[in-house]
Each structure stands twice: as C-alpha cells, then as structure tokens.
PDB file of C-alpha atoms in Angstrom:
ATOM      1  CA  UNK A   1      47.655  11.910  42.890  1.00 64.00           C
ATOM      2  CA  UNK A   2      50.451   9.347  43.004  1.00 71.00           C
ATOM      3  CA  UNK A   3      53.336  10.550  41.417  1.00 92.00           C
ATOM      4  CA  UNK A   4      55.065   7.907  40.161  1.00 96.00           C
ATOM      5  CA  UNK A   5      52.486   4.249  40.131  1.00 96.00           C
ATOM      6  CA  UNK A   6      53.506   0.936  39.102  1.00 96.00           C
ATOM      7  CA  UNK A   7      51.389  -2.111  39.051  1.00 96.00           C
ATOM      8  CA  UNK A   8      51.007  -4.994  40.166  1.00 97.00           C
ATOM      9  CA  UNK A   9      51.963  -4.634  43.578  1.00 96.00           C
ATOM     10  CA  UNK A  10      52.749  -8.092  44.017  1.00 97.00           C
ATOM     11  CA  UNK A  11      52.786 -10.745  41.195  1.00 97.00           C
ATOM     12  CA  UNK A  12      53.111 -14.608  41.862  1.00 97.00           C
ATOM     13  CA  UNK A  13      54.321 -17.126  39.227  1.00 97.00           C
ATOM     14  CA  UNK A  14      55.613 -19.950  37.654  1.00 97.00           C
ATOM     15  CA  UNK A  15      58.859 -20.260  36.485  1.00 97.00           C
ATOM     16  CA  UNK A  16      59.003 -20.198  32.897  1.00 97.00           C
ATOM     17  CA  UNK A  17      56.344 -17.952  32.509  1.00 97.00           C
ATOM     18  CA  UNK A  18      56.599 -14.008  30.926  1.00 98.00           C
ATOM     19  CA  UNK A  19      55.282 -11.163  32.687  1.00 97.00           C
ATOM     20  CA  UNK A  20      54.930  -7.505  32.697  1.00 97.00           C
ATOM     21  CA  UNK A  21      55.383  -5.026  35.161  1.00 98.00           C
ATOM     22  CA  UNK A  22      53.799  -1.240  34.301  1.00 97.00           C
ATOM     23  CA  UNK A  23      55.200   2.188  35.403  1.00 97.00           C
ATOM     24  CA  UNK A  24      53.588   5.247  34.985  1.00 97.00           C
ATOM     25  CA  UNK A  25      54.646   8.648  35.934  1.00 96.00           C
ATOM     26  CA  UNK A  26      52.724  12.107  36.150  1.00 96.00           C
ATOM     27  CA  UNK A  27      55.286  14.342  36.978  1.00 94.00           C
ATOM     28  CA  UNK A  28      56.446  15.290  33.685  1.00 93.00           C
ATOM     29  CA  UNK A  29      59.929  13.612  33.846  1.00 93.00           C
ATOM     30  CA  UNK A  30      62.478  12.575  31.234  1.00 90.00           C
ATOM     31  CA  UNK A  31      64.156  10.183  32.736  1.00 90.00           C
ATOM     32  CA  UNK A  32      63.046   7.113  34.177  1.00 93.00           C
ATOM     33  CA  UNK A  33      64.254   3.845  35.853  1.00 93.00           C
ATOM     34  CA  UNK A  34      63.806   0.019  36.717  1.00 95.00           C
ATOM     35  CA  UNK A  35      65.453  -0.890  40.034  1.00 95.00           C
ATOM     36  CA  UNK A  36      65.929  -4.240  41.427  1.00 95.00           C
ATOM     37  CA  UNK A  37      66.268  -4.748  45.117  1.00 95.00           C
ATOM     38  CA  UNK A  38      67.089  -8.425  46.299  1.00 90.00           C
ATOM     39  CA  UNK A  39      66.719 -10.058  49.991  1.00 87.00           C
ATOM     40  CA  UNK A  40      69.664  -8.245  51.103  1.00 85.00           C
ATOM     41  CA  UNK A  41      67.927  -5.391  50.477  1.00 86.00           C
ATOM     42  CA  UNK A  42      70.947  -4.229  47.704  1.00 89.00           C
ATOM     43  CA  UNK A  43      69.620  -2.075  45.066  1.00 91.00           C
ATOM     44  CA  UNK A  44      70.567  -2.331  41.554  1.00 91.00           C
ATOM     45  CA  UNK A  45      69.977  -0.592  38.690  1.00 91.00           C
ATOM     46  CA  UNK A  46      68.516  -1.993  35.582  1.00 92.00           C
ATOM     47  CA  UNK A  47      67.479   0.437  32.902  1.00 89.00           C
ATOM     48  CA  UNK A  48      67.016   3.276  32.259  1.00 88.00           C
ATOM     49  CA  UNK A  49      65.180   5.684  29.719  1.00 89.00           C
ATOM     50  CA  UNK A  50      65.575   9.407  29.386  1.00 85.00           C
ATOM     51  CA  UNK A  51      62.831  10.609  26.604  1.00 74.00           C
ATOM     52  CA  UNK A  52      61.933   7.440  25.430  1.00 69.00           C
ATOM     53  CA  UNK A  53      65.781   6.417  24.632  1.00 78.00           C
ATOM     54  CA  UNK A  54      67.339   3.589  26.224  1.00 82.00           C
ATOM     55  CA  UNK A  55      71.025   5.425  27.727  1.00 74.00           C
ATOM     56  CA  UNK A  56      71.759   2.590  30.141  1.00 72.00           C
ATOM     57  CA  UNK A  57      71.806  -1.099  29.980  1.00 73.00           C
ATOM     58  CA  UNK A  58      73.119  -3.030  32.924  1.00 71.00           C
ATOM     59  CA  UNK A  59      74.334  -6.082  32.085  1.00 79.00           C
ATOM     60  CA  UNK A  60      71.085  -7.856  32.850  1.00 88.00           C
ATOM     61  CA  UNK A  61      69.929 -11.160  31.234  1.00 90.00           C
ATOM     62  CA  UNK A  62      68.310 -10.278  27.622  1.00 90.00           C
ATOM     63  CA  UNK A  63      64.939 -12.020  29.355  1.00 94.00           C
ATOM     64  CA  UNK A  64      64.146  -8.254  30.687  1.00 94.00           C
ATOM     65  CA  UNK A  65      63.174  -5.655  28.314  1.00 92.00           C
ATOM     66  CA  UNK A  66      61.756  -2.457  29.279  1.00 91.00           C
ATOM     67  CA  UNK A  67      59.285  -0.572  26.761  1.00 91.00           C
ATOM     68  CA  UNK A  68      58.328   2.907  26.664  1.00 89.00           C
ATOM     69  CA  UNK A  69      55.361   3.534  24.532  1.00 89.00           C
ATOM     70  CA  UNK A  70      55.548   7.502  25.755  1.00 88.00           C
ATOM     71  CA  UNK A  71      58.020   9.579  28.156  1.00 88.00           C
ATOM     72  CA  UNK A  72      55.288   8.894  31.340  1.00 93.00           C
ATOM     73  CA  UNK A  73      55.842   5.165  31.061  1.00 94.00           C
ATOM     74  CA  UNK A  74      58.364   2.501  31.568  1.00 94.00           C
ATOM     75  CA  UNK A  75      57.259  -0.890  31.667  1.00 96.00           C
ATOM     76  CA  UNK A  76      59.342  -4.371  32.425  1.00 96.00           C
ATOM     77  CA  UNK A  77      58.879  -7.467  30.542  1.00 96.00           C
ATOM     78  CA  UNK A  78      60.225 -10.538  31.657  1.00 96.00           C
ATOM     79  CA  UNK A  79      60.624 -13.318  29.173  1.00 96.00           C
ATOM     80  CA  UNK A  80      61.529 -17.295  30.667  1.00 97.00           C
ATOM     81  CA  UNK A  81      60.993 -16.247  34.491  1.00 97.00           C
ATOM     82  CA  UNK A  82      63.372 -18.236  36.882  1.00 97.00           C
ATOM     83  CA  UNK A  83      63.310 -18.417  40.969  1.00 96.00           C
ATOM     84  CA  UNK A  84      66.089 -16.078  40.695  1.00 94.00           C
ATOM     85  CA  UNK A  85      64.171 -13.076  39.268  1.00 96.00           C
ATOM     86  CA  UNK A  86      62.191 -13.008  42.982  1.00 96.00           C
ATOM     87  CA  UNK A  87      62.929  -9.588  44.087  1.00 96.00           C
ATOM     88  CA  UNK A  88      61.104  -6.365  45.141  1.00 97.00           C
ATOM     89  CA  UNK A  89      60.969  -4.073  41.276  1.00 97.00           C
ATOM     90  CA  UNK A  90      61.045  -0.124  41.819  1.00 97.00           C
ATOM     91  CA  UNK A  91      60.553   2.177  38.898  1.00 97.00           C
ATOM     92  CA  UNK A  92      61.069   5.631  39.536  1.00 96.00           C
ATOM     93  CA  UNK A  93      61.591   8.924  37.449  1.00 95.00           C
ATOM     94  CA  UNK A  94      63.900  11.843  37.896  1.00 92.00           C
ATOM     95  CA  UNK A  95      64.529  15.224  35.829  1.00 89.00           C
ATOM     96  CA  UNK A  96      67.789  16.290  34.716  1.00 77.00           C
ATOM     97  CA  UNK A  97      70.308  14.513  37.587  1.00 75.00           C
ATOM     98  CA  UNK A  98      68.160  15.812  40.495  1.00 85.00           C
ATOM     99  CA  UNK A  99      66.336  13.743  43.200  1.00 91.00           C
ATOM    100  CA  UNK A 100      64.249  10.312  41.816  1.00 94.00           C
ATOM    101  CA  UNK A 101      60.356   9.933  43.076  1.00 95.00           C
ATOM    102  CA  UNK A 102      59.912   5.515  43.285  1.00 96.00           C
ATOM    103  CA  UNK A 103      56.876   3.959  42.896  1.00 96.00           C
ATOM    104  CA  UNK A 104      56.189   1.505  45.695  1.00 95.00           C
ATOM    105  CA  UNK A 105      57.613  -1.724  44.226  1.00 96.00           C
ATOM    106  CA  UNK A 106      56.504  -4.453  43.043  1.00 97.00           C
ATOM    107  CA  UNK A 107      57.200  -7.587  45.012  1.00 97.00           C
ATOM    108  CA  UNK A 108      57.700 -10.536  42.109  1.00 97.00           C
ATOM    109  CA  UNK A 109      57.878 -14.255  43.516  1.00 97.00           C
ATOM    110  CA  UNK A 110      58.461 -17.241  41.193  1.00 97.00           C
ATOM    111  CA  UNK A 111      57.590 -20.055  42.217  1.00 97.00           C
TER     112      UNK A 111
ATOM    113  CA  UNK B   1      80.994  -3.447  41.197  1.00 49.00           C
ATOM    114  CA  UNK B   2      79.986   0.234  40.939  1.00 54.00           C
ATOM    115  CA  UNK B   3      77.815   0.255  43.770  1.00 62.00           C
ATOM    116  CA  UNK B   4      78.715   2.881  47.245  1.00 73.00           C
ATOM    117  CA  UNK B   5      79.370   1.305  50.511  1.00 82.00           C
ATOM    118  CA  UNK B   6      77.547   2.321  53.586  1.00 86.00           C
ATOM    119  CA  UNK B   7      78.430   1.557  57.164  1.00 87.00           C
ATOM    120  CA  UNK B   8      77.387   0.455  59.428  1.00 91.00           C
ATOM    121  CA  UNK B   9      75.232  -1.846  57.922  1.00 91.00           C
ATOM    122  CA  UNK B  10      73.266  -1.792  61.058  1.00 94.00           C
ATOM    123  CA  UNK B  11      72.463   1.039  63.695  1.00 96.00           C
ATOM    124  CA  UNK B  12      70.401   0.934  66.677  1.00 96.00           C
ATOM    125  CA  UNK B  13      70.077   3.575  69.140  1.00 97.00           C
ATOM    126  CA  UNK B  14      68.061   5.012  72.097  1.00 97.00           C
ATOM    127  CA  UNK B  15      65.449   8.528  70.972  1.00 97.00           C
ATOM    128  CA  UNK B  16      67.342  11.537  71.830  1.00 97.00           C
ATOM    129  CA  UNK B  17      70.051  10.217  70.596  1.00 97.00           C
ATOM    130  CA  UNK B  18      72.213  11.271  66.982  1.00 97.00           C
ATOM    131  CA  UNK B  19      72.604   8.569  64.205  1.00 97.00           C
ATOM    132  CA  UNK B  20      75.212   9.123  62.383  1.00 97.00           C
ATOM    133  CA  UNK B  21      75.858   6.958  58.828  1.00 96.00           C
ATOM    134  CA  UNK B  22      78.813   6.909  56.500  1.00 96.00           C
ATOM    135  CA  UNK B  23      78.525   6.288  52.494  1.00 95.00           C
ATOM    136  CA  UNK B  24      81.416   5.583  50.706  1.00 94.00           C
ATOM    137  CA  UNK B  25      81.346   6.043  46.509  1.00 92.00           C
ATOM    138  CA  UNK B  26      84.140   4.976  43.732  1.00 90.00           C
ATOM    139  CA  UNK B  27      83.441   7.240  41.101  1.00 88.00           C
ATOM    140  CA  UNK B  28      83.589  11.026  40.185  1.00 89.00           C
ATOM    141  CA  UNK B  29      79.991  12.862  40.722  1.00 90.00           C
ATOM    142  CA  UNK B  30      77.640  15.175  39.706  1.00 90.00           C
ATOM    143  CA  UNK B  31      75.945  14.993  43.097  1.00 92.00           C
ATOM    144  CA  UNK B  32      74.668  12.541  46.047  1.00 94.00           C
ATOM    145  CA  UNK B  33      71.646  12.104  47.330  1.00 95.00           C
ATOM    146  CA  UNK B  34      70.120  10.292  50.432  1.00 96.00           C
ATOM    147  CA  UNK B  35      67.132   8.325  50.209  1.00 97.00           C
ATOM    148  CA  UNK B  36      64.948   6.258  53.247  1.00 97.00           C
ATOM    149  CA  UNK B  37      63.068   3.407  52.698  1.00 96.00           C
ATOM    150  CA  UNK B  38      60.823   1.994  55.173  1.00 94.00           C
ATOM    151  CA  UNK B  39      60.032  -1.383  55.831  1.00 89.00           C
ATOM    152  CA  UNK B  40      57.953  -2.444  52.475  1.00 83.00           C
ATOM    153  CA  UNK B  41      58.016   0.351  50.590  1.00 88.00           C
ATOM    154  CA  UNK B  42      59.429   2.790  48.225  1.00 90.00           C
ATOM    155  CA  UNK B  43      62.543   4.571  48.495  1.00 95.00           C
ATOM    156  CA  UNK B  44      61.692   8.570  49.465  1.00 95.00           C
ATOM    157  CA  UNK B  45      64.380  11.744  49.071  1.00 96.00           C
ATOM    158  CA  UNK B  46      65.586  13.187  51.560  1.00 97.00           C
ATOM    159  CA  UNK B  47      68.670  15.747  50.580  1.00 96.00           C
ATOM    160  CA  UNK B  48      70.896  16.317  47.632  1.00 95.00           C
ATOM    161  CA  UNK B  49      74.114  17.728  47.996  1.00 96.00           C
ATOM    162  CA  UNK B  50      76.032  18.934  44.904  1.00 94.00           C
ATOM    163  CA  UNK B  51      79.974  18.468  44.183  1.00 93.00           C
ATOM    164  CA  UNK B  52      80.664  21.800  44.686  1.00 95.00           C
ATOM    165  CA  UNK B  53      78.981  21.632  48.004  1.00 96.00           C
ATOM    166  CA  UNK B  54      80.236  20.197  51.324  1.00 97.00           C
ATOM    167  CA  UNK B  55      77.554  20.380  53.730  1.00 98.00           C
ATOM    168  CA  UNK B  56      73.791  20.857  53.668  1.00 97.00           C
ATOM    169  CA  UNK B  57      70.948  21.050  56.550  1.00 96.00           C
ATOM    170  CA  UNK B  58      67.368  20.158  56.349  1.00 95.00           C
ATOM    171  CA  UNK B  59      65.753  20.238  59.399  1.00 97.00           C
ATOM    172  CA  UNK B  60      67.146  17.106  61.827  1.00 97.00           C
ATOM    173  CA  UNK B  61      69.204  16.277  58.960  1.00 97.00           C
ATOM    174  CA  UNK B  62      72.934  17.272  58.063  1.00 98.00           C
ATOM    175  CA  UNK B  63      74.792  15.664  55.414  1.00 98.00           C
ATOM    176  CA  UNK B  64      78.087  16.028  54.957  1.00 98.00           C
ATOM    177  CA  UNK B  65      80.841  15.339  51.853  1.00 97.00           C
ATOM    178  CA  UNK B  66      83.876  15.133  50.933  1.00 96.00           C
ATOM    179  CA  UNK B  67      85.063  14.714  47.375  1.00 95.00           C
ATOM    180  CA  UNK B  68      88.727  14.474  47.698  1.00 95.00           C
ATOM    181  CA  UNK B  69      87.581  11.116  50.036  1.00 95.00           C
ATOM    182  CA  UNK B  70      84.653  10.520  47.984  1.00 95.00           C
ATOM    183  CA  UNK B  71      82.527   9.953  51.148  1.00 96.00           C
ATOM    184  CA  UNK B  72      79.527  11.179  52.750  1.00 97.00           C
ATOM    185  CA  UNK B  73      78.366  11.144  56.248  1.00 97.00           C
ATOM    186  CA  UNK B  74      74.743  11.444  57.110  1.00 97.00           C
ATOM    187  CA  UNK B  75      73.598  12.637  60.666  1.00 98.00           C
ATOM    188  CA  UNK B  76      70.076  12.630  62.071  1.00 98.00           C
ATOM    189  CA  UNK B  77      69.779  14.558  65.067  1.00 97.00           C
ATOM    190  CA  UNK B  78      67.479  13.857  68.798  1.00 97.00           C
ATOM    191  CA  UNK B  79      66.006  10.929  66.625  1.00 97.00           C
ATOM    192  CA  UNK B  80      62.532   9.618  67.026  1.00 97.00           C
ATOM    193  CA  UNK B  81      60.896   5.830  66.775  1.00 96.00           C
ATOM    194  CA  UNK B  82      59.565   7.141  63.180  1.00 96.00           C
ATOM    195  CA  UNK B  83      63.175   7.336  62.164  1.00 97.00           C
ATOM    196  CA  UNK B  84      63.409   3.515  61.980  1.00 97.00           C
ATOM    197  CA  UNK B  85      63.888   2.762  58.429  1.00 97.00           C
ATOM    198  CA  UNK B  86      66.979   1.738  55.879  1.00 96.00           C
ATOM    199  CA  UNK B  87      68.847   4.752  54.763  1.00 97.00           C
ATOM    200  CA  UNK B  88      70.623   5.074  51.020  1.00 96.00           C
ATOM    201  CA  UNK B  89      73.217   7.039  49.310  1.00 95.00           C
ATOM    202  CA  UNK B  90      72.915   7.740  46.169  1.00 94.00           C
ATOM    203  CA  UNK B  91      75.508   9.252  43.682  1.00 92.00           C
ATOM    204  CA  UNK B  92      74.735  10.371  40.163  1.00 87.00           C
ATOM    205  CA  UNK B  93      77.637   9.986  37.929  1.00 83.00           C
ATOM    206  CA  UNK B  94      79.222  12.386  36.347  1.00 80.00           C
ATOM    207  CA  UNK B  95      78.009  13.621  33.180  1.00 77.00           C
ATOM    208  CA  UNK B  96      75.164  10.857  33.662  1.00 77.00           C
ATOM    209  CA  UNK B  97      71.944  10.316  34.685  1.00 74.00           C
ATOM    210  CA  UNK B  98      72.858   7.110  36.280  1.00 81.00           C
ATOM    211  CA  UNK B  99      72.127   6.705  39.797  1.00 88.00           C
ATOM    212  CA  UNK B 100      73.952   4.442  42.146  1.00 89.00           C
ATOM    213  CA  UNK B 101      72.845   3.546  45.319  1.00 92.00           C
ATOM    214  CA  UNK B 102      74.466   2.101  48.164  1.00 90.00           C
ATOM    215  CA  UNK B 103      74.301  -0.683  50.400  1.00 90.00           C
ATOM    216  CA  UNK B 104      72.111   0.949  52.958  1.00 93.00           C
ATOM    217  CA  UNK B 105      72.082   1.020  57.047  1.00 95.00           C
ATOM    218  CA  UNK B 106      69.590  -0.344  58.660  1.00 95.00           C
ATOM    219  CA  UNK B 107      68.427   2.052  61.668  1.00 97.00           C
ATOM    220  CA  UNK B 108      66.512   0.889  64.555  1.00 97.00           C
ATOM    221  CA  UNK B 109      65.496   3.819  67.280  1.00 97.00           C
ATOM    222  CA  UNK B 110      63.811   2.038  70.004  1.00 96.00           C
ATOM    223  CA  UNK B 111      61.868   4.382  72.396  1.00 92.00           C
TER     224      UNK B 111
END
C-alpha cells in the first residue's frame, strides 16, 4: 500500500485554466503538506494542515487553495494557472514534528 | 528567506569513497532531518536528529549537529553508484510543525 498517493502524476495545461491536484494519505497522520519544487530543484513550502486546520500559509498567490474534506486528504486547487506555476507538487504527511512520508509529485506544466 | 543552505551544491566522487555534505539553518529547532530524492521522484527520510542530540548513526550514514552553529554535516561512508541522488536538510521549527528544507547537494558516485 502506498503510503502517502497523490494524483495526477503529471498534468498538462493551458494557462488560465483551474486545476486540482489530490493527496491522500493512509498512515493515520495529522499533519499534512503541499510542497513546491521549481527547476532548481529548491523546495518550498506551501501549506500546511494539521487535523483539518490550516496552521501555515506561505505567502503564496490566493490562486492556490488547499482543501481538506477529512485528516487523510489534502488537495491543491489552482485558480487562473500561469507558465509560472510549472513545477514538480509534493504532498506529504508527518505526525507530531517527526520524519514526513512524500507522495511522488506531481509534475504540472502550463503551457 | 527562511530556507537552510547546503553546500556544496554539487558533489561527485569515486565508490569507496566518503561524501560528506554541510546544511546550514537560520532558525532555532525542534529537530533536523535529512531527506534523498532521486532523480524524478519523491523525497524519502533518512535520519532525524533531535536538538538535544549531536550525532546519530544509521548504518553508512552519520549525521552530525551543532546548535550553537546551527549547522549540520551529513557523511555517507564507502559510497556506492545507488547513492547518486540530491540530498536535503530539513529543520522543523521550533514549537512548529513547519518544515524547512534546504537547498540540496547534488551527489554523483560514478563507479
């Protein structure tokens, strides 16, 4: 069983457009996280959820809002997509400041 | 920015040999962590070491840190072609669940 699974694993599109990006985790978690890593391979954090409360909000464009329906899943939603949202997406999930499981990215090109 | 420096940014070495990477962080800690990612995919653990800890072993691995420089030195020992990968620090802030990664070094260990 995968521990921590997001989908799609790669997602081409148009600028303008909105799109979602789903994260599920099985490993009984509270926290979890959106991670963006750019072509220099830097990795920033996003969001982050810990029992279905948002505790940290980088200062990234309002166009991204993560949604947590339950504590096993984080998904991203991009509103108004632009070229410079093309980046490789990692969710990943971690208990109580201890080590984080990723999913295996999902690799987002707008073209 | 809050991210960690790592150097070098890029390491390449002969098998047999030690690899030995450097993570520098800017804030006070809970603990850090270091993560590999190969080429493509998701980050994966590797070792946490706690504030109150200065240096930890698992298996080839030793990590080392020092809070009063707020660094942390990773060393792989008699590495192997699988070792090729980016490696990450990672530092949870204190009193957080927020977790920072570096800029990562690149290793290379050609056969």
């Amino acid at each position: 069983d995968t521990a921590v699974s997001q989908t799609p694993k790669y997602l081409v599109t148009q600028m303008g457009n909105d799109k979602s990006i789903k994260c599920e985790q099985n490993l009984g978690h509270d926290t979890m996280y959106w991670y963006k890593q750019d072509s220099k391979k830097f990795l920033k954090i996003m969001f982050s959820y810990n029992n279905k409360e948002l505790i940290i909000n980088e200062t990234v464009p309002n166009r991204f809002s993560p949604k947590s329906p339950d504590k096993a899943h984080l998904n991203l939603h991009i509103n108004s997509l632009e070229l410079g949202d093309s980046a490789v997406y990692f969710c990943a999930s971690s208990q109580s400041e201890t080590e984080a499981f990723f999913g295996q990215g999902t690799r987002l090109t707008v073209v | 920015s809050q991210q960690g420096e790592e150097d070098p940014q890029a390491l390449s070495i002969q098998e047999g040999e030690n690899a030995t990477m450097n993570c520098s962080y800017k804030t006070s800690i809970n603990n850090l962590q270091w993560y590999r990612q190969n080429s493509g995919r998701g980050l994966v653990h590797l070792i946490l070491i706690r504030s109150n800890e200065r240096e930890k072993h698992s298996g080839r691995l030793r990590v080392t840190l020092d809070t009063s420089k707020k660094s942390s030195s990773l060393l792989i020992t008699a590495s192997r072609a699988a070792d090729t990968a980016s490696y990450f620090c990672a530092t949870v802030r204190l009193n957080t669940d927020k977790l920072i990664f570096g800029t990562g070094t690149r290793l290379q260990v050609f056969p």
